[in-house]
JSON list of C-alpha atoms in Angstrom, two decimals:
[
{"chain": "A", "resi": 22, "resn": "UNK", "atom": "CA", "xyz": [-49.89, 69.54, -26.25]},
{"chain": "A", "resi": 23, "resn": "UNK", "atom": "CA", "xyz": [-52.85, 67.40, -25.48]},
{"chain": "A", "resi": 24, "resn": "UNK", "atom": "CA", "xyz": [-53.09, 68.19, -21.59]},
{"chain": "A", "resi": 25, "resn": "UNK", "atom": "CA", "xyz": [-51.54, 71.35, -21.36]},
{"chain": "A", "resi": 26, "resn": "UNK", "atom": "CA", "xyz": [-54.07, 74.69, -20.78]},
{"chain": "A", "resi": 27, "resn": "UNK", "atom": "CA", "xyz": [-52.85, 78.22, -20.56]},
{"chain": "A", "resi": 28, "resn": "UNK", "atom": "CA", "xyz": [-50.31, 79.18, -17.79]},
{"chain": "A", "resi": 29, "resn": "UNK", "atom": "CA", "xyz": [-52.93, 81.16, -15.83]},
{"chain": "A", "resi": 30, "resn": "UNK", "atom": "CA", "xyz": [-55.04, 77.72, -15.28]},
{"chain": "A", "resi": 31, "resn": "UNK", "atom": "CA", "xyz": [-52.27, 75.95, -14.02]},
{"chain": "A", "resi": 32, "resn": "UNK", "atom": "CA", "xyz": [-52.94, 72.41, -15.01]},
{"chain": "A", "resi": 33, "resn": "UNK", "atom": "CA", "xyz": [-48.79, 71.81, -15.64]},
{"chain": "A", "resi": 34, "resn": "UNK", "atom": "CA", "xyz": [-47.97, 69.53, -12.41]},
{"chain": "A", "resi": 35, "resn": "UNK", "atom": "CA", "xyz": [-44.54, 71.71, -12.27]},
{"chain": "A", "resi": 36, "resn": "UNK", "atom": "CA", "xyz": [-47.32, 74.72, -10.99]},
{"chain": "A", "resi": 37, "resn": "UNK", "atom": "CA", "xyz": [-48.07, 72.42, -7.71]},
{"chain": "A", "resi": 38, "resn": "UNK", "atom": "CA", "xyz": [-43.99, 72.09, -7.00]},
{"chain": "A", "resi": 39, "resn": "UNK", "atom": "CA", "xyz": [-44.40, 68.33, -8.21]},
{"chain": "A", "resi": 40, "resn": "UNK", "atom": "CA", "xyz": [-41.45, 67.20, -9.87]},
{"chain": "A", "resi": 41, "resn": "UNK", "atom": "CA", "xyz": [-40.87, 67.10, -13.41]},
{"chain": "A", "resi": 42, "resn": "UNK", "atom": "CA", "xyz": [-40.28, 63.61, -14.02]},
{"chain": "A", "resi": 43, "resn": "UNK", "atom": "CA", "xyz": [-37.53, 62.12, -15.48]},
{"chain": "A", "resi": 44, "resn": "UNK", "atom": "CA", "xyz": [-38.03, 62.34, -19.28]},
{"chain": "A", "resi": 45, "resn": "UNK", "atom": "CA", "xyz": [-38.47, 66.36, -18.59]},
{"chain": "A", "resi": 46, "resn": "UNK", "atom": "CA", "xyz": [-35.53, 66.49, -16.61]},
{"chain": "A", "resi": 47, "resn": "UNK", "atom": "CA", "xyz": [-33.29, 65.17, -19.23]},
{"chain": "A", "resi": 48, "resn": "UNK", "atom": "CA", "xyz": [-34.36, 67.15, -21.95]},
{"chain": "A", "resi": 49, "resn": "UNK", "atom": "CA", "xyz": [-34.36, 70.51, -19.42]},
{"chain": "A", "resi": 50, "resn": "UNK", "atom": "CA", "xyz": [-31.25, 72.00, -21.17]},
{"chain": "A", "resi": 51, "resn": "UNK", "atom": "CA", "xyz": [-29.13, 72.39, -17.34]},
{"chain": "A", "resi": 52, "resn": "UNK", "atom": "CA", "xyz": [-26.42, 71.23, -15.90]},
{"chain": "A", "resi": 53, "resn": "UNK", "atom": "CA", "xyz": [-25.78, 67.98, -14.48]},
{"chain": "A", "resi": 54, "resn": "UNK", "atom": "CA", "xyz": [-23.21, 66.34, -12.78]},
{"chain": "A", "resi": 55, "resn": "UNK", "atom": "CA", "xyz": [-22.63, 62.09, -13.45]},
{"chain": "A", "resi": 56, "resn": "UNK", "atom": "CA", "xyz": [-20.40, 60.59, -10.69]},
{"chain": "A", "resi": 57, "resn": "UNK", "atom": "CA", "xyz": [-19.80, 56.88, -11.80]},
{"chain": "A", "resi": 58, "resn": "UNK", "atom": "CA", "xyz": [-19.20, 54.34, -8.91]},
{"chain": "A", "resi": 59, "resn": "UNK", "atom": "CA", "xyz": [-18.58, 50.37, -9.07]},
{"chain": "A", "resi": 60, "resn": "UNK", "atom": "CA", "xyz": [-22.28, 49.53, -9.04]},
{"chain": "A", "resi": 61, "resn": "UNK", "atom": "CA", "xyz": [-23.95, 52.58, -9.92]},
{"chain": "A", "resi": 62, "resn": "UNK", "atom": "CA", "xyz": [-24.49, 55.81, -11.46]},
{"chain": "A", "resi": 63, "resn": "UNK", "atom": "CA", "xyz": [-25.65, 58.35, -10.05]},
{"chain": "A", "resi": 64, "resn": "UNK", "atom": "CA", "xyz": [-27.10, 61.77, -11.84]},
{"chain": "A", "resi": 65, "resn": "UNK", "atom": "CA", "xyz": [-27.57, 65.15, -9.77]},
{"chain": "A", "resi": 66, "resn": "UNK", "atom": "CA", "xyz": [-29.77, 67.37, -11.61]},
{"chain": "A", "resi": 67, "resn": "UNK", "atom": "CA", "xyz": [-29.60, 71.08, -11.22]},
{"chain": "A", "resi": 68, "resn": "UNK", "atom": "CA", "xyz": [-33.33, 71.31, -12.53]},
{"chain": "A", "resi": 69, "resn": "UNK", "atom": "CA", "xyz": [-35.49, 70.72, -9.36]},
{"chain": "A", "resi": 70, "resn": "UNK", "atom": "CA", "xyz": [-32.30, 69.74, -7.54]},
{"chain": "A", "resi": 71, "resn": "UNK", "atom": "CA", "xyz": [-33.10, 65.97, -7.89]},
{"chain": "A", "resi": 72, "resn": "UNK", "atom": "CA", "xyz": [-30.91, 63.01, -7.71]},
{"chain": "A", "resi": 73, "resn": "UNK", "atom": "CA", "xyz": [-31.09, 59.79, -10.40]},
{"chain": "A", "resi": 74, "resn": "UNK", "atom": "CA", "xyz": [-29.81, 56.36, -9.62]},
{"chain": "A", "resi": 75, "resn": "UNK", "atom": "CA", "xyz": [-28.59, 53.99, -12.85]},
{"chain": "A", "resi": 76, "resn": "UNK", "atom": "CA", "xyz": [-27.95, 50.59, -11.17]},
{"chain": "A", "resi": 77, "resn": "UNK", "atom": "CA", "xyz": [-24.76, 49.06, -13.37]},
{"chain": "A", "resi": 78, "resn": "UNK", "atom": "CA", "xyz": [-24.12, 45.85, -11.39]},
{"chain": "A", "resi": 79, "resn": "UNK", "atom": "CA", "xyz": [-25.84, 43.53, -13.70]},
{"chain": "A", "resi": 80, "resn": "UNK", "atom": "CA", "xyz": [-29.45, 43.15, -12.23]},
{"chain": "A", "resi": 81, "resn": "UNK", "atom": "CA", "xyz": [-32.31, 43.01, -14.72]},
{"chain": "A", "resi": 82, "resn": "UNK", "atom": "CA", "xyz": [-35.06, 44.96, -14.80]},
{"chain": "A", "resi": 83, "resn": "UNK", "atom": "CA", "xyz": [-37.92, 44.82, -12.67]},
{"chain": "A", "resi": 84, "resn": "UNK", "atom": "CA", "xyz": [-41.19, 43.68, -13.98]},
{"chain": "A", "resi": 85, "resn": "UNK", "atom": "CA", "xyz": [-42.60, 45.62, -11.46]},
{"chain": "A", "resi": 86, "resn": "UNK", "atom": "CA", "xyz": [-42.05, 48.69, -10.05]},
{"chain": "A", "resi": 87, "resn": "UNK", "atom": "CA", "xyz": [-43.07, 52.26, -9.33]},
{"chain": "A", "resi": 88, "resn": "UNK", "atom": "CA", "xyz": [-44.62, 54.26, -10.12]},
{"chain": "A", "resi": 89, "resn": "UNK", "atom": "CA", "xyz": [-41.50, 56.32, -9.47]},
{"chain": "A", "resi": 90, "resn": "UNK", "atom": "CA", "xyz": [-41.26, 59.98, -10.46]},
{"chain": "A", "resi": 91, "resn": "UNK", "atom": "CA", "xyz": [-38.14, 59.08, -11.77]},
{"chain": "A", "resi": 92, "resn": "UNK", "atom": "CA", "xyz": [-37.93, 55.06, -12.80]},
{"chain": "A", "resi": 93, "resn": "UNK", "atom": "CA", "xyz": [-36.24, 52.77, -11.76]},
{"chain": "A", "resi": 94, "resn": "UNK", "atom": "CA", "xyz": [-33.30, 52.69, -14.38]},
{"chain": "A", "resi": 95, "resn": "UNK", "atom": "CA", "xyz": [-30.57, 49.91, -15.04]},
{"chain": "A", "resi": 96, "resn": "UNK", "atom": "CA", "xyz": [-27.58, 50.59, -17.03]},
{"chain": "A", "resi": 97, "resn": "UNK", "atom": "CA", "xyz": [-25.02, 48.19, -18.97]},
{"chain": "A", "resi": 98, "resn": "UNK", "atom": "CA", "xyz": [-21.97, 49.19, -20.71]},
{"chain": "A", "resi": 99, "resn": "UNK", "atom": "CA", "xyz": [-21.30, 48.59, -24.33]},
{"chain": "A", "resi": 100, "resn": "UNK", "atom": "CA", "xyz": [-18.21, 50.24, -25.18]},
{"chain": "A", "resi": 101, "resn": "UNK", "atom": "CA", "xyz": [-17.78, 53.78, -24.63]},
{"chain": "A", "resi": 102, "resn": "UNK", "atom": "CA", "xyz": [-22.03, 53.95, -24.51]},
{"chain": "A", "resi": 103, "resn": "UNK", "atom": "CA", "xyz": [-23.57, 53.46, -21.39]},
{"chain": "A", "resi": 104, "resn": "UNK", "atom": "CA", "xyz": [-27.49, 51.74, -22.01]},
{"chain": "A", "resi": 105, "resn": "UNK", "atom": "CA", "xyz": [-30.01, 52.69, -19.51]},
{"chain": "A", "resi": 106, "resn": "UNK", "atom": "CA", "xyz": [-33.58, 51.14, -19.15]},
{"chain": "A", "resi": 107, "resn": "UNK", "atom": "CA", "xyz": [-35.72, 52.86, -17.36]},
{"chain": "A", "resi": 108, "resn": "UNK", "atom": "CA", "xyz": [-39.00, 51.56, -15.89]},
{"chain": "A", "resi": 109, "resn": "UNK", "atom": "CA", "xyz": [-41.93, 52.15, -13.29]},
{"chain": "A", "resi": 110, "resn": "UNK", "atom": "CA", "xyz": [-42.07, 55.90, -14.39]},
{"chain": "A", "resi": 111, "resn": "UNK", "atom": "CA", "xyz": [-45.16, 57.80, -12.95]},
{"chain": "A", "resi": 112, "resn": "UNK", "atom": "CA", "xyz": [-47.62, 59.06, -15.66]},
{"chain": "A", "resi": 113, "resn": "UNK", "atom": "CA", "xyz": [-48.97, 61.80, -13.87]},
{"chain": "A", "resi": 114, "resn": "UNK", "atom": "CA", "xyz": [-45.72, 63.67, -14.77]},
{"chain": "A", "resi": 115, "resn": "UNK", "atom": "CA", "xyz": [-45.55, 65.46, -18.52]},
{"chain": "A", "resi": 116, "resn": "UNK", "atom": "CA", "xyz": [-43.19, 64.04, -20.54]},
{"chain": "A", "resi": 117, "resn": "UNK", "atom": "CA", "xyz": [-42.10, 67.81, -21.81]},
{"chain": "A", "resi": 118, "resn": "UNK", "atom": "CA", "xyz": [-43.10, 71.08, -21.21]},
{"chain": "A", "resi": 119, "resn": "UNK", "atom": "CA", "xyz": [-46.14, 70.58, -24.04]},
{"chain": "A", "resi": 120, "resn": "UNK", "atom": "CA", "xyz": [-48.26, 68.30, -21.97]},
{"chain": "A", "resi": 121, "resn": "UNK", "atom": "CA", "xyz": [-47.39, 65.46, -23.99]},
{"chain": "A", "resi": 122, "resn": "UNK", "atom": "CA", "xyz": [-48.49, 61.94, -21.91]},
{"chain": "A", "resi": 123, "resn": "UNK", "atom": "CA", "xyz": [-47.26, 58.65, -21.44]},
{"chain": "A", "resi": 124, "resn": "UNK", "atom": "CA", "xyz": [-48.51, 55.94, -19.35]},
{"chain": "A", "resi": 125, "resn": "UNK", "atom": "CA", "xyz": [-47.77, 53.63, -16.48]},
{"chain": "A", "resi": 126, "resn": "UNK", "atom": "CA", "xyz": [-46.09, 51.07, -19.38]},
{"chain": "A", "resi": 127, "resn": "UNK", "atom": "CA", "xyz": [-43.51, 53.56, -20.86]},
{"chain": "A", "resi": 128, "resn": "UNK", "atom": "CA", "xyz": [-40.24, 52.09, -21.22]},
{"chain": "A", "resi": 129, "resn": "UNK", "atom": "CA", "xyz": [-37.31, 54.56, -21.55]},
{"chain": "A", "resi": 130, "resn": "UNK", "atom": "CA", "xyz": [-33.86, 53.97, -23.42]},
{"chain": "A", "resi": 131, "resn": "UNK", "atom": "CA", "xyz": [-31.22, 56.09, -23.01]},
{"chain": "A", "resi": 132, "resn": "UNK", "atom": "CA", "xyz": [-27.95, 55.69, -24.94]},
{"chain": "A", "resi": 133, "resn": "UNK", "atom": "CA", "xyz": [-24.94, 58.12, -22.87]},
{"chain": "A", "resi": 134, "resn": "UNK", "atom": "CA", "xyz": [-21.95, 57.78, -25.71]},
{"chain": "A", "resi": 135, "resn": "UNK", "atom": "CA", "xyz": [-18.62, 59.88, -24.72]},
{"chain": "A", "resi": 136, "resn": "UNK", "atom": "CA", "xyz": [-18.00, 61.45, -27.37]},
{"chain": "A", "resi": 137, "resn": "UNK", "atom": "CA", "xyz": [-14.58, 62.87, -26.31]},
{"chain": "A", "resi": 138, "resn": "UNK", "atom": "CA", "xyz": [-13.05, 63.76, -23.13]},
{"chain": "A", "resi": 139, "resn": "UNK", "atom": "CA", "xyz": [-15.37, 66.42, -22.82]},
{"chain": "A", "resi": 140, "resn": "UNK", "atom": "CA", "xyz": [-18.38, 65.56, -24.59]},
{"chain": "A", "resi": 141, "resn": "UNK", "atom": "CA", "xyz": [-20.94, 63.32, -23.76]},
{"chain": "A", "resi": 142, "resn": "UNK", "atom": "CA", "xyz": [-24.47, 62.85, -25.81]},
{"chain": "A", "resi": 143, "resn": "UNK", "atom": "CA", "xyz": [-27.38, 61.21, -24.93]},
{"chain": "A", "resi": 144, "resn": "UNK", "atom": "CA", "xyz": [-30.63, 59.90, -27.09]},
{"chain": "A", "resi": 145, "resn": "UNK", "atom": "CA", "xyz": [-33.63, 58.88, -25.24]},
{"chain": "A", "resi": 146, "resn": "UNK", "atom": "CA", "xyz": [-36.15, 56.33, -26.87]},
{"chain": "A", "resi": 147, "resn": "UNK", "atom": "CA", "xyz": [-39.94, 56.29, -25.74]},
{"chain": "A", "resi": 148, "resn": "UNK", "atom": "CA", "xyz": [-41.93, 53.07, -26.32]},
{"chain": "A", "resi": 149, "resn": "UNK", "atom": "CA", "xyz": [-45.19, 52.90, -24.44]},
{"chain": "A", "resi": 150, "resn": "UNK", "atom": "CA", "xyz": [-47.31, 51.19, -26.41]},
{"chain": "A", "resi": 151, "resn": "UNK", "atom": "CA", "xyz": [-50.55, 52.01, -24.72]},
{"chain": "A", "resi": 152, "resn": "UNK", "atom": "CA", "xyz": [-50.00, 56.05, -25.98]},
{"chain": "A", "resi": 153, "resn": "UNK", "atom": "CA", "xyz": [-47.73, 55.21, -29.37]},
{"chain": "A", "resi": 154, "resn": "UNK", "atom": "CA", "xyz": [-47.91, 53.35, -32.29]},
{"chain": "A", "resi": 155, "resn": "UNK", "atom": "CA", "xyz": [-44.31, 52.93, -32.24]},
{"chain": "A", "resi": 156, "resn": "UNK", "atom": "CA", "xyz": [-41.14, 53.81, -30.37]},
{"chain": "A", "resi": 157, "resn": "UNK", "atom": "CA", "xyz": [-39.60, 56.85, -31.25]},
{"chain": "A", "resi": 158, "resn": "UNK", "atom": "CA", "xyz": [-36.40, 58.30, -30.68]},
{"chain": "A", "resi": 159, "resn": "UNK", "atom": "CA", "xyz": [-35.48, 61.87, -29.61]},
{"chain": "A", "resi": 160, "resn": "UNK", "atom": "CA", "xyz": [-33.11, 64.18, -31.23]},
{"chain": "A", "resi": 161, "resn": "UNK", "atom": "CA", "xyz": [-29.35, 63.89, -29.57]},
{"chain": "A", "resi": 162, "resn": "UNK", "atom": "CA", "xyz": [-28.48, 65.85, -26.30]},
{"chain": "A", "resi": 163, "resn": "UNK", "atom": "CA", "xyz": [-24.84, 66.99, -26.60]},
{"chain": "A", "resi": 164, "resn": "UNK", "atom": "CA", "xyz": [-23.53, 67.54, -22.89]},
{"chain": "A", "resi": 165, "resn": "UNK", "atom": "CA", "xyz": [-20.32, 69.53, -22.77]},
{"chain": "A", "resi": 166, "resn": "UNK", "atom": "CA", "xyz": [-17.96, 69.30, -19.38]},
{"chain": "A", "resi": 167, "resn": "UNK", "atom": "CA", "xyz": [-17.91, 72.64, -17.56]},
{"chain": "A", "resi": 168, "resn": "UNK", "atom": "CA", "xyz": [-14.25, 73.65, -17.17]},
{"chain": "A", "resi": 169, "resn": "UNK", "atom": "CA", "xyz": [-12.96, 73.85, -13.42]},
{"chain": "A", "resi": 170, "resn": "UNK", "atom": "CA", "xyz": [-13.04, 77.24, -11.94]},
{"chain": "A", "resi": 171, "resn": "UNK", "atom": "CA", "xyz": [-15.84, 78.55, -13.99]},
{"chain": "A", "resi": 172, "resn": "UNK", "atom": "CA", "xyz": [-19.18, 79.85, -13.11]},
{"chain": "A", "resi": 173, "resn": "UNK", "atom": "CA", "xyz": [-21.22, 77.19, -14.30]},
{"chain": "A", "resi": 174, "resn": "UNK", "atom": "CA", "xyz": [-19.00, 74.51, -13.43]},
{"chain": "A", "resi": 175, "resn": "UNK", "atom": "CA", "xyz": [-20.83, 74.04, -10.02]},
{"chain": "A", "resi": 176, "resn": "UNK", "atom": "CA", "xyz": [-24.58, 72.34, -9.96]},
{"chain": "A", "resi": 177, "resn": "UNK", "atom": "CA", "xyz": [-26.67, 74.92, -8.03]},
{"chain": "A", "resi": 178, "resn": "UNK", "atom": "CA", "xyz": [-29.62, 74.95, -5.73]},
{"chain": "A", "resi": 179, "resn": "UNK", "atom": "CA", "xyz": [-32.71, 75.37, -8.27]},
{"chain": "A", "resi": 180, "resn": "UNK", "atom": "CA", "xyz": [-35.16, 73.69, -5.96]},
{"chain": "A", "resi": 181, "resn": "UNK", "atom": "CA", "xyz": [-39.46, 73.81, -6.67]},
{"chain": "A", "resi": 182, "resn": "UNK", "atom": "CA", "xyz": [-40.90, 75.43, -3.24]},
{"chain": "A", "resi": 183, "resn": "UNK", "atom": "CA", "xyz": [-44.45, 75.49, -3.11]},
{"chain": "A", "resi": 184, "resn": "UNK", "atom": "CA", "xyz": [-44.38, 78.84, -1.56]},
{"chain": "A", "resi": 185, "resn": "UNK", "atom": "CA", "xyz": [-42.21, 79.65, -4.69]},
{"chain": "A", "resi": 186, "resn": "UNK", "atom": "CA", "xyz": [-44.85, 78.31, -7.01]},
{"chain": "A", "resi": 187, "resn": "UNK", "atom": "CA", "xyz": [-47.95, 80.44, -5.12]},
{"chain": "A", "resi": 188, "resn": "UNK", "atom": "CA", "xyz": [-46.33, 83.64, -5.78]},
{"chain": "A", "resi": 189, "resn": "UNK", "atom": "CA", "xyz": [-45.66, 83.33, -9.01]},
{"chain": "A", "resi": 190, "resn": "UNK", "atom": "CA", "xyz": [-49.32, 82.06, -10.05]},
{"chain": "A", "resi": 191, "resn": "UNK", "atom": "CA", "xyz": [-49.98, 85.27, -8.00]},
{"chain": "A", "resi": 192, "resn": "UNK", "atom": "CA", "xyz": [-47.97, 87.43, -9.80]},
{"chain": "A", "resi": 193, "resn": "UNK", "atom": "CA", "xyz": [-47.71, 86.41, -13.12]},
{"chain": "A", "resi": 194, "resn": "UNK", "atom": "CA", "xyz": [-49.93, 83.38, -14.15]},
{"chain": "A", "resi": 195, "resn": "UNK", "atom": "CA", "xyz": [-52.97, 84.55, -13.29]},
{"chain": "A", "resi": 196, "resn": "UNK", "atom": "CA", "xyz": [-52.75, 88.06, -14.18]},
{"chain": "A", "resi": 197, "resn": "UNK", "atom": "CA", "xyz": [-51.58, 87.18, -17.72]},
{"chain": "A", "resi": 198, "resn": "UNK", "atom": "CA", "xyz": [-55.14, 84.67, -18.04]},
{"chain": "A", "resi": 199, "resn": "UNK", "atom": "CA", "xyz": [-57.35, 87.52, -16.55]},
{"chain": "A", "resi": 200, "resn": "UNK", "atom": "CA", "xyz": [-57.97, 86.13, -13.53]},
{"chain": "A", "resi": 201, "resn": "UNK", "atom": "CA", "xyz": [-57.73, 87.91, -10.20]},
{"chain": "A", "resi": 202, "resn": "UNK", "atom": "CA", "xyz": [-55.76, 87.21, -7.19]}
]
């Protein structure tokens, strides 16, 4: 992608324990858990351990917010899909693991349809028209329920430490770009 440099020169914000930003987050193919409440949803990612707030309790959108690693998102029901709008998002994050950019005037849709009583799947439109010509759509996310009792049916600690982070340059980044400890 357009801002992303080998490993070993670390320019991928994830390499300074900075979060990954929402759009990276829900294309990171792990867990998460959605607990739906009167006026809200809220999303606990296993990636980076991060929580996600959809407000559903019929405010609009802010003109103005953020920048917010991870938006400020609003949700409305149609049917069986819920509709989030996200907002505010900070463009210092990557918008995947490529490097890819957006800016400060990215608008996210996200369309969560249940599929069946185990199934949900999610499509996430980008339109920022400072970096695109056009909005574009992603390819479908198909999230499956984890069945009760089973390994993977529990969100687990996958948190970001910088001291993490330093190691791993240490040990593997910058040895695999040829440059010393």
């Amino acid at each position: 992608g357009p801002r992303q440099a080998p490993p070993a020169f670390g320019n991928d914000p994830l390499g300074d324990a900075n979060p990954p930003g929402l759009l990276r987050t829900l294309i990171y193919p792990r867990p998460v858990q959605i607990i739906q409440l009167p006026d809200r949803v809220v999303q606990l990612f296993e990636y980076g351990h991060f929580w996600r707030t959809i407000w559903t309790d019929g405010r609009a959108v802010p003109e103005d917010q953020g920048p917010y690693w991870y938006g400020y998102s609003v949700g409305t029901w149609a049917g069986d899909t819920l509709m989030v709008q996200t907002v505010g998002l900070d463009a210092r994050a990557w918008l995947d693991e490529w490097g890819t950019p957006f800016s400060d005037e990215a608008k996210i849709t996200e369309r969560w349809r249940k599929v069946d009583a185990n199934t949900v799947q999610m499509t996430i439109t980008v339109d920022d028209p400072r970096t695109y010509a056009k909005p574009w759509p992603s390819d479908p996310r198909t999230l499956r329920l984890q069945p009760k009792g089973s390994p993977n049916g529990e969100i687990l600690e996958v948190i970001f430490a910088p001291v993490d982070e330093k190691e791993f340059n240490e040990r593997v980044r910058n040895p695999a770009g040829g440059r010393g400890n």
